[in-house]
Amino acid sequence: MKGEIEVNGAKNSALKILSALVLSKEKCRITNFPFIEDTRRMLEILEDLGVRIFIDEKNKTVEADPSSISKTELNETLVKKLRSSMVISGPILSRFGKLRMPYPGGCVIGKRPIDMFLDGYQKFGAEIAWDEQGFTLTAKEGKLTGAHIFFPKVTVTGTETMMMTAVLAEGKTVLENAAMEPEIVELANYLMRCGAKIKGAGTSTIEIEGVDEISGGEFYVIPDRIETGTFVMMGLVTGSEIKITNCIPKHLGAVLPILEKSGAKLEVGEDYIITKESKLVANSVTTHEYPGFATDLQSPYTLLMTQAEGLSIIHETIFEGRLFFTDQLNTMGANIIMCDPHRVVVSGPTKLYGKRLTSPDLRAGITMILAGMIAEGKTVIDNIYQIDRGYEHIEKRLQALGADIKRVKEK
Ligand code: EPU
C-alpha cells in the first residue's frame, strides 16, 4: 500500500459532546464530526428526547438544538444498541432533576458494570429505584448537590459523566482518581467556554464549581487517536510507507515509544506520521489507562506481534474478553497461546492465510481487516457493523491506499 490517509474526528470525543449539549438550552455546533454507527445511534437517542438535529454530512457538521427536549425517559431499543449511552444519563439528570433509563447494551466487551455511575449519582444526592428493566433517578428537591467522588477504578466515561453532572449541581464537586484522556480535556474546555467552572481536567483530580446554567457553543472534534494508532500499525504490519495525516501524535501517549521499541521506523511530525519499512521485534505490552498503552490499540498490536521476531506477552488489564479474538488469528496461522483471559503469548513471525472470520467488537474487527491484508488468499469478515461503529467508509479509505477490499453486502 502507498499514499496518504486522513484521520477522522474521534468517536470517543464526539459521543461525549453529544451528551454534554443536553446540559444547555442553547444550540451546539459540532465540526469534524465522524458519521459512524455509534455517533448515529447517539443522534437517534437525542432526537427521541426531542433535540432538533441538523446534519451536514458533506461538511462533517452537526447542529443540535436542545431547547425542545420534551422527556427524560430514554428509549429502550435505542439505549440497548449503545453501551456508552450511559454518558447521557448524567447531563439529563443534572438539568432536569430526573431520569428513567433502561440498562444499556453493547458489544461482547460491552456488557460492563455501571456501579461507578450509580454510586456517583447517589453522592450527588439522587435517589435510585431499580427494577428489572432499568433504573429511575430523582434529585432531592429537583436539584443535585456537589459531591466528593473517589473512583475505585479509573473510568473514562465515568469521569466524563460525573464531570458533566457536576456542572449544574449546586456547590463544589471533586473527582479523584479521574481518567486523564485528551477527550476529557476537550470536553472540559468546551464546557468552560459555555460557562462551566472546571479545574484540573487532564490530571487525576478534577474540581467543578456548579453554575445555574451554561450556554451553547461550538466544538471541533479532535482527530481520533485510536484511528491514528490503527493506521500506524497497518503501515507497519503491511510493510508500507503510509502518511497518516490530520492527527495529533502526542495524543498517542506511550504507543509511539512502544512501537519504536518494537522496531518501528516512523517519521513523526506535529500533525502527521509516516510509516517506513521496519524489521519488527517482539516487545511485550501491558495496556494501561491514558497516557499508557491504550486498550483500544491492543488488538492491532497483537497482530503486529504475530509478524515480529520472538516471543511477546500481551497483558490486557482493562477489559476481560478483549483477547478472545486471538482464536480467530490462530485459525489464520498465528501462534498465540492464551494463558488466562487477560494474557496471551505471541510467537512470531508467522505466515497468515485467508479465512472466514467474525468481528466480535470494533477494535478486533479492524484488526481482522489488517490480518486479511497480509494473509495469503481471501479473508471474509462477518458482522462488520462492529467495524462501522467506529471507522467511517473504511473500505473506500483503504482502497485509496491500494488495499484489495470490498463491502460484499451494502448496509
Ligand atoms: N467499570 C466498572 N464499573 C463502572 C464502569 C467501569 O467496574 O461503573 C470498569 C470496566 O468494566 C473496566 C474499567 O472499569 O474494567 C475501565 O473501563 P472504563 O469505564 O474506563 O471504560 P469506558 O469508559 O466504558 C471508554 C471507551 C472505550 C475504551 C475505554 C478504556 C468510550 C465511549 N469508550 O470506555 O472505548 O476502551 O474507555 O480506555 O469512551 C472503543 O472505542 O472501542 C472502546 C471500547
Tab-separated table of C-alpha atoms and ligand atoms in Angstrom:
chain	number	residue	atom	x	y	z
A	1	MET	CA	0.000	0.000	0.000
A	2	LYS	CA	1.064	3.550	-0.535
A	3	GLY	CA	-0.253	7.064	-0.084
A	4	GLU	CA	-1.977	9.249	2.476
A	5	ILE	CA	-4.860	8.581	4.813
A	6	GLU	CA	-6.605	11.270	6.821
A	7	VAL	CA	-7.710	10.614	10.379
A	8	ASN	CA	-11.351	11.408	11.192
A	9	GLY	CA	-12.850	13.030	14.271
A	10	ALA	CA	-12.655	10.930	17.438
A	11	LYS	CA	-15.626	8.677	18.185
A	12	ASN	CA	-14.986	8.841	21.910
A	13	SER	CA	-14.943	12.633	21.860
A	14	ALA	CA	-17.993	13.104	19.603
A	15	LEU	CA	-20.128	10.790	21.760
A	16	LYS	CA	-19.426	12.899	24.841
A	17	ILE	CA	-20.130	16.265	23.256
A	18	LEU	CA	-23.460	14.893	22.022
A	19	SER	CA	-24.258	14.146	25.659
A	20	ALA	CA	-22.918	17.427	27.045
A	21	LEU	CA	-25.125	19.552	24.803
A	22	VAL	CA	-28.154	18.369	26.780
A	23	LEU	CA	-26.899	20.480	29.724
A	24	SER	CA	-27.791	23.688	27.902
A	25	LYS	CA	-30.955	25.134	26.385
A	26	GLU	CA	-28.925	26.624	23.536
A	27	LYS	CA	-27.622	25.285	20.249
A	28	CYS	CA	-24.367	23.375	19.874
A	29	ARG	CA	-22.493	23.212	16.556
A	30	ILE	CA	-20.063	20.335	16.114
A	31	THR	CA	-17.483	20.226	13.317
A	32	ASN	CA	-15.125	17.424	12.149
A	33	PHE	CA	-17.939	15.118	13.220
A	34	PRO	CA	-17.416	11.401	12.462
A	35	PHE	CA	-20.503	9.867	10.832
A	36	ILE	CA	-20.119	6.356	12.186
A	37	GLU	CA	-22.686	3.924	13.553
A	38	ASP	CA	-22.084	4.776	17.239
A	39	THR	CA	-22.497	8.526	16.742
A	40	ARG	CA	-25.604	7.901	14.587
A	41	ARG	CA	-27.088	5.857	17.459
A	42	MET	CA	-26.411	8.733	19.873
A	43	LEU	CA	-28.045	11.200	17.453
A	44	GLU	CA	-31.116	8.931	17.409
A	45	ILE	CA	-31.218	8.970	21.211
A	46	LEU	CA	-31.079	12.779	21.190
A	47	GLU	CA	-33.825	13.064	18.560
A	48	ASP	CA	-36.001	10.730	20.578
A	49	LEU	CA	-35.614	13.078	23.571
A	50	GLY	CA	-36.817	15.979	21.428
A	51	VAL	CA	-33.459	17.545	20.457
A	52	ARG	CA	-33.638	19.026	16.946
A	53	ILE	CA	-30.715	17.774	14.854
A	54	PHE	CA	-29.411	19.344	11.642
A	55	ILE	CA	-26.921	17.211	9.722
A	56	ASP	CA	-24.489	18.397	7.040
A	57	GLU	CA	-22.576	15.233	6.277
A	58	LYS	CA	-20.601	16.739	3.406
A	59	ASN	CA	-19.078	19.344	5.721
A	60	LYS	CA	-18.809	16.886	8.646
A	61	THR	CA	-21.052	19.125	10.737
A	62	VAL	CA	-23.914	18.561	13.156
A	63	GLU	CA	-26.031	21.228	14.812
A	64	ALA	CA	-28.224	20.330	17.748
A	65	ASP	CA	-30.923	22.425	19.379
A	66	PRO	CA	-31.751	21.048	22.845
A	67	SER	CA	-34.304	23.766	23.720
A	68	SER	CA	-37.173	21.463	22.828
A	69	ILE	CA	-36.346	18.417	24.965
A	70	SER	CA	-39.710	17.001	25.918
A	71	LYS	CA	-38.922	13.978	28.060
A	72	THR	CA	-36.430	12.490	30.497
A	73	GLU	CA	-37.055	8.833	29.728
A	74	LEU	CA	-34.583	7.146	27.408
A	75	ASN	CA	-35.870	4.821	24.708
A	76	GLU	CA	-35.085	1.180	25.483
A	77	THR	CA	-34.487	-0.020	21.912
A	78	LEU	CA	-32.045	2.819	21.252
A	79	VAL	CA	-30.179	2.552	24.550
A	80	LYS	CA	-29.709	-1.205	24.139
A	81	LYS	CA	-27.790	-0.522	20.921
A	82	LEU	CA	-25.164	1.680	22.558
A	83	ARG	CA	-23.449	0.847	25.833
A	84	SER	CA	-21.916	4.318	26.047
A	85	SER	CA	-25.444	5.768	26.187
A	86	MET	CA	-24.728	5.849	29.965
A	87	VAL	CA	-22.848	9.130	29.392
A	88	ILE	CA	-26.045	10.998	28.587
A	89	SER	CA	-27.670	9.932	31.873
A	90	GLY	CA	-25.694	12.463	33.946
A	91	PRO	CA	-26.477	15.563	31.872
A	92	ILE	CA	-30.225	14.723	31.748
A	93	LEU	CA	-30.385	14.087	35.491
A	94	SER	CA	-28.425	17.233	36.230
A	95	ARG	CA	-30.519	19.543	34.033
A	96	PHE	CA	-33.992	18.096	34.696
A	97	GLY	CA	-33.580	16.539	38.154
A	98	LYS	CA	-34.878	13.147	36.992
A	99	LEU	CA	-34.166	10.338	34.563
A	100	ARG	CA	-35.573	6.980	33.595
A	101	MET	CA	-33.073	4.701	31.850
A	102	PRO	CA	-33.107	1.089	30.673
A	103	TYR	CA	-29.895	-0.887	31.223
A	104	PRO	CA	-27.521	-0.123	28.345
A	105	GLY	CA	-26.398	-2.727	25.796
A	106	GLY	CA	-23.139	-3.097	23.880
A	107	CYS	CA	-20.773	-5.453	22.083
A	108	VAL	CA	-19.098	-8.570	23.524
A	109	ILE	CA	-16.767	-6.444	25.617
A	110	GLY	CA	-19.688	-4.170	26.291
A	111	LYS	CA	-21.708	-5.916	28.985
A	112	ARG	CA	-19.966	-3.782	31.506
A	113	PRO	CA	-20.821	-2.728	35.035
A	114	ILE	CA	-22.379	0.682	35.761
A	115	ASP	CA	-21.827	0.674	39.522
A	116	MET	CA	-19.479	3.692	39.489
A	117	PHE	CA	-22.126	5.770	37.709
A	118	LEU	CA	-24.879	4.823	40.149
A	119	ASP	CA	-22.625	5.302	43.202
A	120	GLY	CA	-21.699	8.722	41.825
A	121	TYR	CA	-25.320	9.807	41.348
A	122	GLN	CA	-26.098	8.850	44.926
A	123	LYS	CA	-23.226	11.048	46.101
A	124	PHE	CA	-24.806	13.928	44.159
A	125	GLY	CA	-27.927	13.347	46.261
A	126	ALA	CA	-30.015	11.437	43.727
A	127	GLU	CA	-32.309	8.632	44.788
A	128	ILE	CA	-32.233	5.441	42.769
A	129	ALA	CA	-35.047	2.984	42.186
A	130	TRP	CA	-34.111	-0.226	40.333
A	131	ASP	CA	-36.257	-2.755	38.583
A	132	GLU	CA	-35.635	-5.495	36.041
A	133	GLN	CA	-35.773	-3.203	33.016
A	134	GLY	CA	-33.733	-0.286	34.269
A	135	PHE	CA	-33.495	2.432	36.885
A	136	THR	CA	-35.067	5.747	37.813
A	137	LEU	CA	-33.035	8.605	39.295
A	138	THR	CA	-34.587	11.501	41.150
A	139	ALA	CA	-32.724	14.509	42.540
A	140	LYS	CA	-33.932	15.584	46.003
A	141	GLU	CA	-35.980	18.767	45.603
A	142	GLY	CA	-35.212	18.619	41.890
A	143	LYS	CA	-31.548	19.680	42.205
A	144	LEU	CA	-28.290	17.782	42.632
A	145	THR	CA	-25.683	18.933	45.123
A	146	GLY	CA	-21.886	18.846	44.649
A	147	ALA	CA	-20.152	15.592	45.585
A	148	HIS	CA	-16.762	14.221	46.561
A	149	ILE	CA	-16.138	11.130	44.432
A	150	PHE	CA	-13.057	8.919	44.638
A	151	PHE	CA	-13.309	6.465	41.741
A	152	PRO	CA	-12.262	2.996	42.993
A	153	LYS	CA	-11.028	2.289	39.441
A	154	VAL	CA	-10.045	4.711	36.689
A	155	THR	CA	-13.038	5.042	34.385
A	156	VAL	CA	-13.152	7.163	31.235
A	157	THR	CA	-16.891	7.550	30.688
A	158	GLY	CA	-17.419	7.563	34.460
A	159	THR	CA	-15.093	10.569	34.823
A	160	GLU	CA	-16.692	12.389	31.876
A	161	THR	CA	-20.221	11.712	33.072
A	162	MET	CA	-19.583	12.821	36.663
A	163	MET	CA	-17.800	15.937	35.372
A	164	MET	CA	-20.811	16.842	33.204
A	165	THR	CA	-23.226	16.055	36.032
A	166	ALA	CA	-21.330	18.383	38.388
A	167	VAL	CA	-21.573	21.364	36.022
A	168	LEU	CA	-25.163	22.168	37.067
A	169	ALA	CA	-25.036	20.679	40.597
A	170	GLU	CA	-25.169	23.137	43.480
A	171	GLY	CA	-21.748	23.748	45.078
A	172	LYS	CA	-18.384	22.111	44.616
A	173	THR	CA	-17.573	18.647	43.242
A	174	VAL	CA	-14.192	16.941	43.495
A	175	LEU	CA	-13.377	13.900	41.351
A	176	GLU	CA	-10.325	11.904	42.441
A	177	ASN	CA	-8.514	9.081	40.623
A	178	ALA	CA	-10.061	10.585	37.487
A	179	ALA	CA	-9.176	9.433	33.959
A	180	MET	CA	-6.872	11.768	32.003
A	181	GLU	CA	-7.670	11.109	28.315
A	182	PRO	CA	-7.335	14.010	25.811
A	183	GLU	CA	-11.081	13.648	25.078
A	184	ILE	CA	-11.777	14.586	28.721
A	185	VAL	CA	-9.695	17.750	28.395
A	186	GLU	CA	-11.555	18.684	25.182
A	187	LEU	CA	-14.902	18.138	26.865
A	188	ALA	CA	-13.900	20.262	29.872
A	189	ASN	CA	-12.619	23.041	27.575
A	190	TYR	CA	-15.951	23.094	25.724
A	191	LEU	CA	-17.960	23.199	28.945
A	192	MET	CA	-15.758	26.029	30.277
A	193	ARG	CA	-16.280	28.023	27.062
A	194	CYS	CA	-20.017	27.624	27.739
A	195	GLY	CA	-19.682	28.988	31.288
A	196	ALA	CA	-18.874	25.920	33.401
A	197	LYS	CA	-16.234	26.194	36.125
A	198	ILE	CA	-13.822	23.274	35.895
A	199	LYS	CA	-10.224	22.880	37.092
A	200	GLY	CA	-7.771	20.040	36.611
A	201	ALA	CA	-9.176	18.118	33.612
A	202	GLY	CA	-6.307	16.019	32.232
A	203	THR	CA	-4.992	15.342	35.753
A	204	SER	CA	-6.229	12.777	38.252
A	205	THR	CA	-8.136	15.372	40.321
A	206	ILE	CA	-10.873	17.468	38.752
A	207	GLU	CA	-12.761	20.208	40.604
A	208	ILE	CA	-16.044	21.608	39.388
A	209	GLU	CA	-17.944	24.542	40.869
A	210	GLY	CA	-21.612	24.269	39.938
A	211	VAL	CA	-23.314	27.047	37.936
A	212	ASP	CA	-27.036	27.726	37.326
A	213	GLU	CA	-26.889	27.322	33.566
A	214	ILE	CA	-24.497	27.101	30.632
A	215	SER	CA	-24.745	28.411	27.098
A	216	GLY	CA	-24.477	26.588	23.785
A	217	GLY	CA	-21.257	26.641	21.799
A	218	GLU	CA	-19.011	25.321	19.047
A	219	PHE	CA	-16.939	22.168	19.247
A	220	TYR	CA	-14.291	20.818	16.884
A	221	VAL	CA	-13.876	17.056	17.336
A	222	ILE	CA	-10.173	16.230	17.771
A	223	PRO	CA	-8.629	13.595	15.484
A	224	ASP	CA	-9.197	10.049	16.648
A	225	ARG	CA	-6.029	8.850	18.365
A	226	ILE	CA	-7.162	5.225	18.127
A	227	GLU	CA	-7.737	5.515	14.372
A	228	THR	CA	-4.282	7.134	14.158
A	229	GLY	CA	-2.624	4.270	16.037
A	230	THR	CA	-4.519	1.677	13.999
A	231	PHE	CA	-3.330	3.205	10.722
A	232	VAL	CA	0.257	3.381	12.002
A	233	MET	CA	0.116	-0.329	12.799
A	234	MET	CA	-1.491	-1.006	9.401
A	235	GLY	CA	1.501	0.626	7.708
A	236	LEU	CA	3.928	-1.371	9.835
A	237	VAL	CA	2.272	-4.753	9.509
A	238	THR	CA	1.940	-4.436	5.727
A	239	GLY	CA	5.468	-3.015	5.411
A	240	SER	CA	4.139	0.064	3.595
A	241	GLU	CA	5.085	3.704	3.520
A	242	ILE	CA	1.866	5.453	4.507
A	243	LYS	CA	1.408	9.062	5.563
A	244	ILE	CA	-1.232	9.407	8.258
A	245	THR	CA	-2.455	12.998	8.218
A	246	ASN	CA	-4.694	15.265	10.334
A	247	CYS	CA	-3.639	13.537	13.537
A	248	ILE	CA	-2.155	14.582	16.887
A	249	PRO	CA	0.774	12.188	17.505
A	250	LYS	CA	1.269	13.429	21.070
A	251	HIS	CA	-2.196	12.077	21.938
A	252	LEU	CA	-0.871	8.544	21.401
A	253	GLY	CA	0.916	8.623	24.773
A	254	ALA	CA	3.032	5.516	25.310
A	255	VAL	CA	2.067	3.964	21.963
A	256	LEU	CA	4.782	5.508	19.762
A	257	PRO	CA	7.708	4.790	22.145
A	258	ILE	CA	6.489	1.190	22.474
A	259	LEU	CA	6.195	0.817	18.691
A	260	GLU	CA	9.694	2.223	18.274
A	261	LYS	CA	10.965	-0.329	20.775
A	262	SER	CA	9.263	-2.973	18.608
A	263	GLY	CA	11.469	-1.879	15.728
A	264	ALA	CA	9.037	0.517	14.022
A	265	LYS	CA	10.618	3.166	11.828
A	266	LEU	CA	8.419	6.227	11.939
A	267	GLU	CA	8.662	9.832	10.880
A	268	VAL	CA	6.609	11.817	13.355
A	269	GLY	CA	5.584	15.417	12.659
A	270	GLU	CA	3.277	17.826	14.509
A	271	ASP	CA	0.182	16.522	12.723
A	272	TYR	CA	1.313	13.529	10.684
A	273	ILE	CA	3.109	10.191	10.969
A	274	ILE	CA	4.851	8.329	8.136
A	275	THR	CA	5.428	4.601	8.487
A	276	LYS	CA	8.545	3.092	6.900
A	277	GLU	CA	9.515	-0.474	6.163
A	278	SER	CA	10.642	-1.891	9.525
A	279	LYS	CA	12.137	-5.055	10.967
A	280	LEU	CA	9.725	-5.888	13.778
A	281	VAL	CA	10.930	-7.484	17.004
A	282	ALA	CA	8.892	-8.987	19.860
A	283	ASN	CA	8.088	-6.480	22.587
A	284	SER	CA	5.652	-7.223	25.413
A	285	VAL	CA	2.898	-4.770	26.244
A	286	THR	CA	0.578	-4.128	29.177
A	287	THR	CA	-2.463	-1.988	28.485
A	288	HIS	CA	-2.926	0.934	30.822
A	289	GLU	CA	-5.110	3.994	31.302
A	290	TYR	CA	-4.003	7.115	29.401
A	291	PRO	CA	-1.207	8.050	28.846
A	292	GLY	CA	-0.314	4.346	28.971
A	293	PHE	CA	-0.748	1.938	26.072
A	294	ALA	CA	-4.453	2.161	25.078
A	295	THR	CA	-6.549	-0.990	25.387
A	296	ASP	CA	-8.235	0.078	22.137
A	297	LEU	CA	-4.911	-0.488	20.321
A	298	GLN	CA	-4.178	-3.824	21.936
A	299	SER	CA	-5.739	-5.914	19.157
A	300	PRO	CA	-3.824	-4.411	16.197
A	301	TYR	CA	-0.653	-4.549	18.306
A	302	THR	CA	-1.233	-8.260	18.990
A	303	LEU	CA	-1.478	-8.790	15.231
A	304	LEU	CA	1.722	-6.791	14.764
A	305	MET	CA	3.478	-9.125	17.189
A	306	THR	CA	2.495	-12.146	15.034
A	307	GLN	CA	4.826	-10.613	12.415
A	308	ALA	CA	7.664	-9.769	14.837
A	309	GLU	CA	10.687	-11.916	15.592
A	310	GLY	CA	10.418	-13.631	19.003
A	311	LEU	CA	8.016	-14.114	21.905
A	312	SER	CA	5.902	-11.353	23.396
A	313	ILE	CA	3.304	-11.241	26.143
A	314	ILE	CA	0.219	-9.093	25.679
A	315	HIS	CA	-1.363	-8.235	29.011
A	316	GLU	CA	-4.859	-6.743	28.718
A	317	THR	CA	-5.611	-5.114	32.048
A	318	ILE	CA	-8.722	-3.064	31.278
A	319	PHE	CA	-11.301	-5.428	29.756
A	320	GLU	CA	-11.780	-9.133	30.192
A	321	GLY	CA	-12.722	-10.766	26.909
A	322	ARG	CA	-10.745	-8.421	24.707
A	323	LEU	CA	-8.198	-11.108	23.816
A	324	PHE	CA	-10.612	-13.828	22.728
A	325	PHE	CA	-10.371	-12.684	19.095
A	326	THR	CA	-6.850	-14.209	19.035
A	327	ASP	CA	-8.523	-17.617	18.491
A	328	GLN	CA	-9.535	-16.367	15.083
A	329	LEU	CA	-5.996	-15.163	14.283
A	330	ASN	CA	-4.841	-18.690	15.160
A	331	THR	CA	-7.194	-20.158	12.545
A	332	MET	CA	-5.279	-17.967	10.068
A	333	GLY	CA	-1.956	-19.472	11.126
A	334	ALA	CA	-0.889	-17.247	14.041
A	335	ASN	CA	0.755	-18.845	17.065
A	336	ILE	CA	-0.925	-17.250	20.068
A	337	ILE	CA	-1.356	-19.064	23.363
A	338	MET	CA	-3.862	-17.802	25.914
A	339	CYS	CA	-2.557	-18.015	29.479
A	340	ASP	CA	-5.723	-16.600	31.059
A	341	PRO	CA	-8.433	-14.174	29.840
A	342	HIS	CA	-6.045	-11.253	30.412
A	343	ARG	CA	-2.804	-12.587	28.882
A	344	VAL	CA	-1.568	-14.183	25.673
A	345	VAL	CA	1.883	-15.197	24.461
A	346	VAL	CA	2.513	-14.435	20.796
A	347	SER	CA	5.219	-16.241	18.906
A	348	GLY	CA	6.349	-14.689	15.633
A	349	PRO	CA	6.805	-14.312	12.823
A	350	THR	CA	4.072	-16.500	11.339
A	351	LYS	CA	2.592	-16.592	7.868
A	352	LEU	CA	-1.159	-15.938	7.807
A	353	TYR	CA	-3.734	-17.461	5.446
A	354	GLY	CA	-7.106	-16.013	4.450
A	355	LYS	CA	-10.125	-17.321	6.399
A	356	ARG	CA	-13.759	-16.527	7.165
A	357	LEU	CA	-13.874	-14.534	10.403
A	358	THR	CA	-16.489	-12.817	12.554
A	359	SER	CA	-15.822	-9.461	14.108
A	360	PRO	CA	-16.626	-9.648	17.843
A	361	ASP	CA	-16.049	-5.938	18.559
A	362	LEU	CA	-14.880	-2.795	16.877
A	363	ARG	CA	-11.117	-2.995	17.549
A	364	ALA	CA	-10.808	-6.744	16.945
A	365	GLY	CA	-12.805	-6.181	13.747
A	366	ILE	CA	-10.405	-3.634	12.273
A	367	THR	CA	-7.541	-5.952	13.275
A	368	MET	CA	-9.147	-8.694	11.186
A	369	ILE	CA	-9.094	-6.346	8.198
A	370	LEU	CA	-5.362	-5.759	8.742
A	371	ALA	CA	-4.804	-9.517	9.148
A	372	GLY	CA	-6.694	-10.118	5.897
A	373	MET	CA	-4.407	-7.638	4.120
A	374	ILE	CA	-1.267	-9.602	4.975
A	375	ALA	CA	-2.783	-13.079	4.679
A	376	GLU	CA	-2.293	-15.239	1.628
A	377	GLY	CA	-5.623	-15.700	-0.138
A	378	LYS	CA	-9.015	-14.227	0.595
A	379	THR	CA	-10.372	-13.243	4.009
A	380	VAL	CA	-14.086	-12.682	4.567
A	381	ILE	CA	-15.240	-10.806	7.671
A	382	ASP	CA	-18.784	-11.063	9.003
A	383	ASN	CA	-20.572	-8.784	11.468
A	384	ILE	CA	-18.920	-5.669	10.062
A	385	TYR	CA	-21.484	-3.467	11.807
A	386	GLN	CA	-18.959	-3.655	14.656
A	387	ILE	CA	-16.290	-2.083	12.416
A	388	ASP	CA	-18.714	0.531	11.050
A	389	ARG	CA	-19.377	1.564	14.657
A	390	GLY	CA	-16.036	3.353	14.726
A	391	TYR	CA	-14.429	3.557	11.262
A	392	GLU	CA	-16.189	5.625	8.584
A	393	HIS	CA	-16.217	4.238	4.983
A	394	ILE	CA	-13.278	2.079	5.927
A	395	GLU	CA	-13.187	0.059	2.699
A	396	LYS	CA	-13.115	3.192	0.498
A	397	ARG	CA	-10.322	4.764	2.515
A	398	LEU	CA	-8.233	1.606	2.388
A	399	GLN	CA	-8.917	1.070	-1.330
A	400	ALA	CA	-7.436	4.535	-1.911
A	401	LEU	CA	-4.177	3.243	-0.395
A	402	GLY	CA	-4.171	0.227	-2.712
A	403	ALA	CA	-5.818	-2.380	-0.482
A	404	ASP	CA	-7.883	-5.056	-2.197
A	405	ILE	CA	-11.018	-4.817	-0.054
A	406	LYS	CA	-14.712	-4.546	-0.792
A	407	ARG	CA	-18.001	-4.427	1.083
A	408	VAL	CA	-19.873	-7.514	-0.012
A	409	LYS	CA	-23.330	-6.523	1.193
A	410	GLU	CA	-24.443	-2.901	1.460
A	411	LYS	CA	-25.806	-1.786	4.828
B	1	EPU	N1	-16.023	-0.294	35.226
B	1	EPU	C1	-16.635	-0.698	36.381
B	1	EPU	N2	-17.758	-0.014	36.792
B	1	EPU	C2	-18.274	1.036	36.092
B	1	EPU	C3	-17.621	1.452	34.908
B	1	EPU	C4	-16.491	0.766	34.501
B	1	EPU	O1	-16.211	-1.640	37.028
B	1	EPU	O2	-19.281	1.609	36.542
B	1	EPU	C5	-14.796	-0.996	34.803
B	1	EPU	C6	-14.857	-1.578	33.401
B	1	EPU	O3	-15.502	-2.845	33.393
B	1	EPU	C7	-13.401	-1.663	33.017
B	1	EPU	C8	-12.785	-0.454	33.729
B	1	EPU	O4	-13.738	-0.041	34.710
B	1	EPU	O5	-12.824	-2.827	33.533
B	1	EPU	C9	-12.436	0.731	32.889
B	1	EPU	O6	-13.478	0.986	31.972
B	1	EPU	P1	-13.899	2.459	31.553
B	1	EPU	O7	-15.074	2.838	32.383
B	1	EPU	O8	-12.730	3.353	31.558
B	1	EPU	O9	-14.355	2.219	30.070
B	1	EPU	P2	-15.438	3.062	29.330
B	1	EPU	O10	-15.463	4.419	29.860
B	1	EPU	O11	-16.708	2.277	29.320
B	1	EPU	C10	-14.028	4.082	27.379
B	1	EPU	C11	-14.073	3.998	25.881
B	1	EPU	C12	-13.605	2.629	25.442
B	1	EPU	C13	-12.181	2.420	25.972
B	1	EPU	C14	-12.173	2.580	27.498
B	1	EPU	C15	-10.794	2.492	28.107
B	1	EPU	C16	-15.899	5.452	25.288
B	1	EPU	C17	-17.274	5.581	24.732
B	1	EPU	N3	-15.446	4.221	25.429
B	1	EPU	O12	-14.902	3.056	27.850
B	1	EPU	O13	-13.608	2.618	24.038
B	1	EPU	O14	-11.751	1.132	25.634
B	1	EPU	O15	-12.711	3.858	27.846
B	1	EPU	O16	-9.962	3.445	27.562
B	1	EPU	O17	-15.236	6.446	25.554
B	1	EPU	C18	-13.685	1.642	21.895
B	1	EPU	O18	-13.659	2.800	21.423
B	1	EPU	O19	-13.544	0.616	21.184
B	1	EPU	C19	-13.902	1.475	23.325
B	1	EPU	C20	-14.284	0.323	23.858
